[in-house]
Structures are given as C-alpha cells and as structure tokens.
Amino acid sequence: MMDNEYSKYGFATQCIHSGNKPDAETGAIERPITMANSYVLPYDPSKVNWSSADDEKPLYTRNGGANQMYLQERLALLEGGEDAVVLSSGVAALSGTFFSLLKSGDHVIFSDVTYIAVYRLLNELFNNKFEVETTILDTSDLDAIKKAIKPNTKLIHIESPGNPTLKITDIEAVAKIAHEHNILLSVDNTFSSPYNQKPLELGADIVIESLTKYINGHGDAMGGVVVSRKEIIDQIKAQAMVNLGGTISPFNAWLIMRGSTTLPMRMEQHNKNGQKVAEYLESLPCVTFVAYPGLKSFKGHDIAKKQMKGFSGMLSFGIKGDHDKHNEFVSHLKIITSAVSLGHGASLIAFLGEDDERQYLFPDEFSNGFFRMSVGTEDAEDIIADLEQAFKAVGLL
Ligand SMILES: *Cc1c(COP(=O)(O)O)cnc(C)c1O
C-alpha cells in the first residue's frame, strides 16, 4: 500500500476511488460482495502458511477476504499509513493491538479518558491476566507522561478528543516524548475520523478507528481498523485476526466501503452542526457546561485547532436538573434519538448517569450526570428546535 496509485489525489477523490476497480469478471463498476469463506488453493498448497494473512490472494476468509482487502487499501490511504488491518469491531482493533504488541512485564501508559473497553482492558484484564503493568493518567499533562515512563514502557495509548469528556491531548507533543524513549504511540481517532485529524501525520505510530461510527456513518455495520507500518500490521493480522479470530464479515466490510465514499460531505455537515448546537447549548442558562473542542471556552480548544481540521459532531453537556429530569428531557425529544453509538446521520443522545465508575477521573462538572450527544447531519435548525422544545417541556426554559 506504499505508493498507492491514488496518493496524489485529494481526500474526497481517495474516498471514492481507492480500493475500487471494475470487476474483472462482469465489468461491474463497483466491486461485488464476495461472501465465500474459502478461496481456491495454489497448485502446491503444502507451502501455504496457514497462520499468515495473505494480501495478494485470499485463502480463507478468517485470514482476510476480498472485501476486507479493498477496505484496507482505502483506509491505509485515508489515514496516511503504510498498511491497515480491518477487524470485526473497534474494540477488536483495540484489543487486537494490545494483545499483539504487549507481553508480560511490559508497561503501558494510557489516557484517563478513553472508550470504556480500553479502561476495562488496560485497567483490569491485561494487568490481572497477563501481568502487563498499566498506568492511567491525564495525557493532556505532558509532564505527567514523562514522569510515568519506565524502562519497560512499550506503549502509550491516547484518545483525542476522548470519549466522553472530549479531553484533548497534544498528539504531536506526546509522539515526540514517546519516540525519545523508544515507545510506540497509538491513537484512537474515532471521534474525529481521518477527515478531521490524521494522527500518523502528527507522529503517532498506530491509529485505531471504530468504523462503526463516522467512517461507515450509516449506523448499520460494525468494524474497526488499525493503520500503521507493515511490520506492525502483519503482527496484528497474524495474532488478532488469524489466531484470535477477530475477522470482519465480508458484508460489513462492503457496507463500510460504501458508507466511506460520502465521509467528506458528512463530516463537513457534522462539523457545522456540531458547532451550531454547541454554541446554542452554551447560550442557555439551564445548561451547566458544554464540552466541545470547537468552543473557545473549551480547555483544549487551542490544541484542537492546531491538530484538527474540524471539530466533528461529538459533544457532552450538563443541565440544571436532577437524575429524573434528565430522563424526562430525553423523553420529549422528537428527532434526536436516545441511543449510544455515534457518527450516524441521525442525532443521538445518551444520558450517562452519576454512578459511572470512572467519575473520579472526569472533571467536576460531569459528576451530576451528563449527556453525550452525537450531532447528526439533519438541518441544524431542526436539531436546535428539538432541544429547545424539550427544554421548555420540562420547564428548563
Ligand atoms: C465506539 C468506540 C469504540 C469501540 O468501537 P466498536 O465498533 O463499538 O467496537 C472505540 N473507541 C471509541 C472512541 C468509540 O467511540
């Protein structure tokens, strides 16, 4: 995937053309879905390595199928990396990366604001089951990172913006620290997508995305990707895909390929709508805080501006009201849907209560319960009007 024939083109062109070709057999202008789980063996199959993923010619779909390969070609290009592996979910990509790169006795530093599965994996499972040492800390604090580095530190894992507080970490600065100590930096880029942020260009070694979110964008498929240098991707393919079995289904890979063609237009709309909704919420006296990287009042705004092209549609906010008031507010929403996940056309909202076990890691304003919202691609005026009528219905406006 080095020297991809589309590397000279712009991002929108790459989203449409890379990984696609007319079908050799039928001339169809979009590559078909290949649901087969097995492929014809070479003349002498005794030489086949059954534990490797073969990029040139598929063998068995757990070792990589045709639609997965097309999508890998596209995503390596969009993230600006040498190679990619697409897996069954974002969490498969995260756990597969940790499983493949870490061994007992290694030390990992990871951000105090991450997707919940990362917290679970690194705070409970890898350390308890495999004796991997882990340190959780505020990765926006560069001195804290420097102080936590040990001779056995192998990996720093960050998420920026982080889910759910939107905390911003300076990717370039952390990459520099990591590389001074021969440590790998992995970045979960799910909240931005490669349209808004390219961690590899900022110096990260590994970028991970949940394809379930912005890259597919239609709320109808699950997948995850890891993009990095070929030697790292080969390791993850062999360990996490072939031998742990975290392979994506051909149908999901096809759906995500299809969804990704419109990524630039969707992200533009998410960026615009996110900003408008964040500014609207910030203007209300009944809203206690708004966490959105595009707001000047937001702590990480300057660094976000430096490393992101747009601020996406993810935000969190608090309201003046007790536990029940939050649920009541949501029950009045008409087009904003109460659901987890994010990056769909439809706006989604989730009430994250006061009892989250990670509250101690979040800023004080999050401690009374808060909403995480994925601002969709509907008309911004309609999203704002929906929020407004719900605020009125519960007596907050
Ligand atoms: C959703 C999400 C994941 C996990 O992805 P799945 O596809 O649900 O497994 C990982 N990281 C972030 C930031 C996410 O929002």
Coordinates of C-alpha atoms and ligand atoms in Angstrom, one line a residue:
M1 CA 0.0 0.0 0.0
M2 CA 3.0 2.2 -0.2
D3 CA 2.9 4.2 -3.5
N4 CA -0.8 3.8 -3.7
E5 CA -1.9 5.0 -7.2
Y6 CA -4.4 7.4 -5.6
S7 CA -1.9 9.0 -3.1
K8 CA -1.5 12.1 -5.4
Y9 CA -5.3 12.8 -5.3
G10 CA -7.3 14.8 -2.7
F11 CA -9.1 13.2 0.2
A12 CA -12.6 13.2 -1.4
T13 CA -11.3 11.6 -4.5
Q14 CA -9.5 9.0 -2.4
C15 CA -12.7 8.2 -0.5
I16 CA -14.4 7.3 -3.8
H17 CA -11.8 5.7 -6.0
S18 CA -9.2 3.9 -3.7
G19 CA -9.8 0.2 -3.2
N20 CA -12.4 0.1 -6.1
K21 CA -11.9 -1.2 -9.6
P22 CA -14.3 -2.6 -12.3
D23 CA -15.0 -6.2 -11.5
A24 CA -12.7 -8.3 -13.7
E25 CA -15.4 -10.9 -14.5
T26 CA -18.5 -8.9 -15.1
G27 CA -17.3 -5.4 -15.7
A28 CA -19.5 -4.1 -12.9
I29 CA -18.1 -0.7 -11.9
E30 CA -18.3 -1.3 -8.2
R31 CA -16.5 -4.4 -6.7
P32 CA -19.1 -7.0 -5.7
I33 CA -19.6 -8.6 -2.2
T34 CA -17.7 -11.8 -2.0
M35 CA -19.4 -13.9 0.7
A36 CA -17.3 -17.1 0.1
N37 CA -15.4 -18.2 3.2
S38 CA -12.7 -20.0 1.1
Y39 CA -10.7 -19.4 -2.0
V40 CA -9.0 -21.8 -4.5
L41 CA -5.6 -23.0 -3.3
P42 CA -2.4 -22.6 -5.3
Y43 CA -1.0 -25.6 -7.3
D44 CA 1.1 -26.6 -4.4
P45 CA -0.7 -25.8 -1.2
S46 CA 1.8 -27.6 1.0
K47 CA 3.8 -24.3 1.0
V48 CA 1.0 -22.2 2.4
N49 CA 1.5 -20.7 5.9
W50 CA -2.0 -21.2 7.5
S51 CA -1.2 -18.6 10.2
S52 CA -0.4 -15.7 8.0
A53 CA -2.7 -13.2 6.3
D54 CA -2.0 -13.2 2.5
D55 CA -2.5 -9.8 1.0
E56 CA -2.1 -10.8 -2.6
K57 CA -4.5 -13.7 -2.8
P58 CA -7.1 -14.7 -0.2
L59 CA -7.1 -18.2 1.2
Y60 CA -9.7 -18.4 3.9
T61 CA -11.9 -15.5 5.0
R62 CA -10.6 -15.6 8.6
N63 CA -7.2 -14.8 7.2
G64 CA -8.7 -11.9 5.2
G65 CA -11.3 -11.8 2.5
A66 CA -11.7 -9.8 -0.7
N67 CA -13.9 -7.0 0.6
Q68 CA -11.7 -6.6 3.7
M69 CA -8.7 -6.1 1.5
Y70 CA -10.4 -3.4 -0.6
L71 CA -11.3 -1.6 2.5
Q72 CA -7.8 -1.9 4.0
E73 CA -6.4 -0.4 0.9
R74 CA -8.7 2.6 1.2
L75 CA -8.3 3.2 4.9
A76 CA -4.4 2.9 4.9
L77 CA -4.5 5.7 2.3
L78 CA -7.1 7.9 4.1
E79 CA -5.1 7.7 7.4
G80 CA -1.8 8.2 5.5
G81 CA -0.3 4.9 6.7
E82 CA 1.7 2.1 5.1
D83 CA -0.8 -0.7 5.8
A84 CA -4.1 -1.5 7.5
V85 CA -6.0 -4.4 9.1
V86 CA -9.8 -4.2 9.3
L87 CA -11.3 -6.3 12.1
S88 CA -14.8 -7.1 13.4
S89 CA -15.3 -4.0 15.6
G90 CA -13.5 -1.0 17.0
V91 CA -12.9 -3.0 20.2
A92 CA -11.4 -5.9 18.2
A93 CA -9.0 -3.4 16.7
L94 CA -8.1 -2.0 20.2
S95 CA -7.8 -5.4 22.0
G96 CA -6.0 -6.9 19.0
T97 CA -3.4 -4.1 19.0
F98 CA -2.8 -4.5 22.7
F99 CA -2.7 -8.3 22.5
S100 CA -0.3 -8.3 19.6
L101 CA 2.1 -5.7 20.8
L102 CA 2.3 -6.3 24.5
K103 CA 3.7 -9.2 26.6
S104 CA 4.0 -9.9 30.3
G105 CA 6.3 -7.4 32.0
D106 CA 5.7 -4.6 29.6
H107 CA 4.3 -1.3 30.8
V108 CA 1.6 0.8 29.2
I109 CA 0.6 4.4 29.8
F110 CA -3.0 5.2 28.8
S111 CA -5.3 8.2 29.0
D112 CA -7.8 8.6 31.9
V113 CA -10.4 9.5 29.2
T114 CA -10.9 6.6 26.8
Y115 CA -13.6 4.4 25.4
I116 CA -14.8 2.2 28.3
A117 CA -13.4 -1.0 26.8
V118 CA -9.9 0.4 26.9
Y119 CA -10.3 1.2 30.6
R120 CA -11.5 -2.4 31.1
L121 CA -8.8 -4.0 29.0
L122 CA -5.8 -2.0 30.5
N123 CA -7.1 -1.3 34.0
E124 CA -8.4 -4.8 34.7
L125 CA -7.8 -7.5 32.1
F126 CA -4.3 -7.2 30.7
N127 CA -2.8 -6.3 34.1
N128 CA -4.6 -9.1 36.0
K129 CA -4.5 -11.8 33.5
F130 CA -1.2 -11.2 31.7
E131 CA 0.9 -9.2 34.1
V132 CA 1.1 -6.2 31.9
E133 CA 1.8 -3.1 34.0
T134 CA -0.5 -0.2 33.4
T135 CA -0.6 3.5 34.4
I136 CA -3.7 5.6 33.9
L137 CA -3.1 9.3 33.8
D138 CA -4.1 12.7 32.3
T139 CA -2.4 12.6 28.9
S140 CA -3.0 16.3 28.4
D141 CA -0.4 16.7 31.1
L142 CA 2.9 16.2 29.3
D143 CA 5.0 16.2 32.5
A144 CA 2.8 13.5 34.0
I145 CA 3.6 11.3 31.0
K146 CA 7.3 12.0 31.2
K147 CA 7.3 11.1 34.9
A148 CA 5.4 7.9 34.3
I149 CA 7.8 6.5 31.7
K150 CA 9.8 3.4 32.9
P151 CA 12.4 1.3 31.2
N152 CA 9.8 -1.3 30.3
T153 CA 7.2 1.2 28.9
K154 CA 6.3 -0.2 25.5
L155 CA 3.2 1.7 24.5
I156 CA 1.3 5.0 25.2
H157 CA -2.4 4.9 24.2
I158 CA -4.4 8.0 23.9
E159 CA -7.8 9.1 22.5
S160 CA -8.3 12.7 21.3
P161 CA -10.9 14.0 21.6
G162 CA -11.6 11.5 24.3
N163 CA -14.9 9.8 24.9
P164 CA -16.9 11.1 26.8
T165 CA -15.4 14.3 28.2
L166 CA -13.8 15.4 24.8
K167 CA -10.5 15.9 26.5
I168 CA -7.8 16.9 24.0
T169 CA -4.3 15.5 24.1
D170 CA -1.5 17.1 22.1
I171 CA -0.7 14.2 19.7
E172 CA 2.5 15.7 18.2
A173 CA 3.9 16.5 21.7
V174 CA 3.2 13.0 23.0
A175 CA 4.6 11.4 19.9
K176 CA 7.9 13.3 20.5
I177 CA 8.1 12.2 24.1
A178 CA 7.3 8.6 23.1
H179 CA 9.9 8.5 20.4
E180 CA 12.6 10.0 22.7
H181 CA 12.1 6.8 24.8
N182 CA 11.6 4.3 22.0
I183 CA 7.9 3.9 22.9
L184 CA 5.1 3.3 20.5
L185 CA 2.1 5.8 20.4
S186 CA -1.3 4.6 19.5
V187 CA -4.2 7.0 19.0
D188 CA -7.9 6.2 18.9
N189 CA -9.2 8.6 16.2
T190 CA -12.8 7.6 16.2
F191 CA -14.3 10.9 17.4
S192 CA -12.5 12.8 14.5
S193 CA -12.2 10.4 11.6
P194 CA -9.3 10.9 9.2
Y195 CA -11.2 13.8 7.6
N196 CA -10.7 15.9 10.6
Q197 CA -7.5 14.6 12.1
K198 CA -4.6 12.4 10.9
P199 CA -2.6 11.2 13.9
L200 CA 0.0 9.4 11.8
E201 CA 1.0 12.7 10.2
L202 CA 1.3 14.2 13.7
G203 CA 3.8 11.5 14.6
A204 CA 1.7 8.6 16.0
D205 CA 2.8 5.1 15.2
I206 CA -0.6 3.5 15.2
V207 CA -4.1 4.8 14.5
I208 CA -7.2 3.0 15.5
E209 CA -10.8 3.7 14.5
S210 CA -14.2 2.2 15.2
L211 CA -15.5 2.0 11.7
T212 CA -18.9 1.6 13.2
K213 CA -19.0 5.3 13.8
Y214 CA -18.2 8.1 11.3
I215 CA -16.4 6.1 8.6
N216 CA -19.4 3.9 7.9
G217 CA -21.7 6.7 9.0
H218 CA -25.0 4.9 8.5
G219 CA -25.4 3.1 11.8
D220 CA -25.8 -0.3 10.1
A221 CA -22.5 -2.1 10.4
M222 CA -19.7 -2.8 12.8
G223 CA -16.0 -2.8 12.2
G224 CA -12.6 -1.5 13.3
V225 CA -9.3 -0.7 11.7
V226 CA -5.7 -0.4 12.7
V227 CA -3.4 1.6 10.4
S228 CA 0.4 1.5 10.9
R229 CA 3.7 0.3 9.4
K230 CA 3.6 -3.0 7.6
E231 CA 5.6 -4.9 10.2
I232 CA 3.1 -3.9 13.0
I233 CA 0.1 -4.6 10.8
D234 CA 1.5 -8.1 9.9
Q235 CA 1.8 -8.9 13.6
I236 CA -1.8 -7.8 14.3
K237 CA -3.1 -9.7 11.3
A238 CA -1.4 -12.9 12.4
Q239 CA -2.3 -12.7 16.1
A240 CA -5.6 -10.8 16.4
M241 CA -7.2 -11.8 13.1
V242 CA -5.9 -15.2 12.1
N243 CA -5.3 -16.7 15.6
L244 CA -7.8 -14.8 17.8
G245 CA -10.4 -14.7 15.0
G246 CA -11.5 -11.1 15.1
T247 CA -12.2 -11.0 11.4
I248 CA -14.8 -8.7 9.9
S249 CA -17.6 -10.2 7.8
P250 CA -17.5 -9.5 4.0
F251 CA -20.9 -7.9 4.1
N252 CA -19.9 -5.5 6.9
A253 CA -16.6 -4.6 5.0
W254 CA -18.7 -3.9 1.9
L255 CA -21.2 -1.7 3.8
I256 CA -18.4 0.3 5.4
M257 CA -16.7 0.7 2.0
R258 CA -19.9 2.0 0.6
G259 CA -20.5 4.3 3.6
S260 CA -17.0 5.7 3.4
T261 CA -17.4 7.2 -0.1
T262 CA -19.5 10.1 1.5
L263 CA -17.3 10.6 4.5
P264 CA -16.1 14.2 3.5
M265 CA -19.6 15.6 2.9
R266 CA -21.0 14.0 6.0
M267 CA -18.1 15.3 8.2
E268 CA -18.5 18.8 6.8
Q269 CA -22.1 18.7 7.9
H270 CA -21.3 17.1 11.3
N271 CA -18.6 19.8 11.8
K272 CA -21.0 22.7 11.0
N273 CA -23.9 21.2 13.0
G274 CA -21.7 20.4 16.0
Q275 CA -20.5 23.9 16.2
K276 CA -24.0 25.4 16.0
V277 CA -25.5 23.0 18.5
A278 CA -22.6 23.6 20.9
E279 CA -23.0 27.4 20.7
Y280 CA -26.7 27.2 21.2
L281 CA -26.3 25.0 24.3
E282 CA -23.6 27.3 25.7
S283 CA -26.0 30.2 25.4
L284 CA -28.6 28.7 27.7
P285 CA -28.7 29.4 31.5
C286 CA -30.1 26.0 32.2
V287 CA -27.0 24.3 30.7
T288 CA -24.3 23.9 33.3
F289 CA -21.4 23.1 30.9
V290 CA -20.7 22.3 27.2
A291 CA -17.6 20.2 26.3
Y292 CA -16.9 20.7 22.6
P293 CA -13.5 21.3 21.1
G294 CA -14.8 24.0 18.7
L295 CA -15.8 26.3 21.6
K296 CA -13.3 29.0 22.6
S297 CA -14.3 28.3 26.2
F298 CA -13.2 24.7 26.0
K299 CA -9.9 23.8 27.7
G300 CA -8.3 22.0 24.8
H301 CA -9.5 24.4 22.1
D302 CA -6.1 25.8 21.1
I303 CA -4.5 22.4 20.7
A304 CA -7.6 21.0 19.0
K305 CA -7.4 23.9 16.5
K306 CA -3.8 23.0 15.8
Q307 CA -4.3 19.3 15.1
M308 CA -7.9 19.1 13.8
K309 CA -9.3 20.4 10.6
G310 CA -12.8 20.4 12.0
F311 CA -14.3 19.5 15.4
S312 CA -16.8 16.9 14.4
G313 CA -20.3 16.3 15.9
M314 CA -19.5 14.9 19.3
L315 CA -20.2 17.0 22.5
S316 CA -21.2 16.5 26.1
F317 CA -23.3 18.8 28.3
G318 CA -24.9 19.1 31.7
I319 CA -28.3 20.6 32.7
K320 CA -29.7 22.1 35.8
G321 CA -31.8 19.2 37.0
D322 CA -31.8 16.0 39.0
H323 CA -31.5 12.4 37.7
D324 CA -35.2 12.2 36.7
K325 CA -35.1 15.5 34.9
H326 CA -32.5 14.1 32.5
N327 CA -34.7 11.1 31.5
E328 CA -37.7 13.3 31.3
F329 CA -35.9 15.7 29.0
V330 CA -34.9 12.9 26.7
S331 CA -38.4 11.5 26.6
H332 CA -39.6 14.8 25.0
L333 CA -37.1 14.7 22.1
K334 CA -38.7 14.1 18.7
I335 CA -35.9 13.7 16.2
I336 CA -32.9 13.2 18.5
T337 CA -32.9 9.5 19.4
S338 CA -31.8 8.1 22.8
A339 CA -29.1 5.7 21.9
V340 CA -25.4 5.0 22.2
S341 CA -23.1 4.8 19.1
L342 CA -22.2 8.0 17.2
G343 CA -21.5 9.4 13.8
H344 CA -24.8 8.4 12.2
G345 CA -26.9 10.7 10.0
A346 CA -29.4 10.8 12.9
S347 CA -28.6 12.8 16.0
L348 CA -28.2 10.5 19.1
I349 CA -28.1 11.3 22.8
A350 CA -27.2 9.2 25.8
F351 CA -27.7 10.1 29.5
L352 CA -24.6 9.0 31.3
G353 CA -25.6 8.9 35.0
E354 CA -23.9 9.9 38.2
D355 CA -22.7 6.4 39.0
D356 CA -20.2 5.7 36.3
E357 CA -17.2 4.1 38.0
R358 CA -14.9 6.5 36.1
Q359 CA -16.5 9.7 37.5
Y360 CA -13.4 10.2 39.7
L361 CA -11.4 10.6 36.5
F362 CA -13.7 13.2 35.0
P363 CA -13.9 17.0 35.6
D364 CA -16.2 18.0 38.5
E365 CA -18.9 19.3 36.2
F366 CA -19.5 15.8 35.0
S367 CA -20.3 14.4 38.4
N368 CA -24.1 15.2 38.4
G369 CA -24.7 13.1 35.3
F370 CA -24.4 14.4 31.8
F371 CA -25.5 13.9 28.2
R372 CA -23.2 12.7 25.4
M373 CA -24.6 13.8 22.1
S374 CA -23.7 12.8 18.6
V375 CA -24.9 15.8 16.5
G376 CA -26.2 14.3 13.2
T377 CA -26.5 15.6 9.7
E378 CA -30.1 16.8 9.8
D379 CA -30.8 20.6 9.4
A380 CA -29.1 22.3 12.4
E381 CA -32.2 24.4 13.0
D382 CA -34.3 21.3 13.4
I383 CA -31.9 19.8 15.9
I384 CA -31.8 23.0 17.9
A385 CA -35.6 23.4 17.8
D386 CA -35.9 19.8 19.1
L387 CA -33.7 20.6 22.0
E388 CA -35.5 23.8 22.7
Q389 CA -39.0 22.3 22.8
A390 CA -37.7 19.6 25.1
F391 CA -36.1 22.2 27.5
K392 CA -39.4 24.0 27.5
A393 CA -41.4 20.8 28.1
V394 CA -39.5 20.1 31.3
G395 CA -39.6 23.7 32.5
L396 CA -35.9 24.5 32.0
L397 CA -36.7 27.3 29.5
Ligands
LIG1 C1 -17.4 3.1 19.8 C2 -16.0 3.4 20.1 C3 -15.1 2.3 20.2 C4 -15.5 0.9 20.0 O1 -15.9 0.6 18.7 P1 -17.0 -0.6 18.5 O2 -17.1 -0.6 17.0 O3 -18.2 -0.3 19.2 O4 -16.3 -1.9 19.0 C5 -13.7 2.6 20.4 N1 -13.3 3.9 20.6 C6 -14.2 4.9 20.6 C7 -13.7 6.3 20.8 C8 -15.6 4.7 20.3 O5 -16.4 5.7 20.4

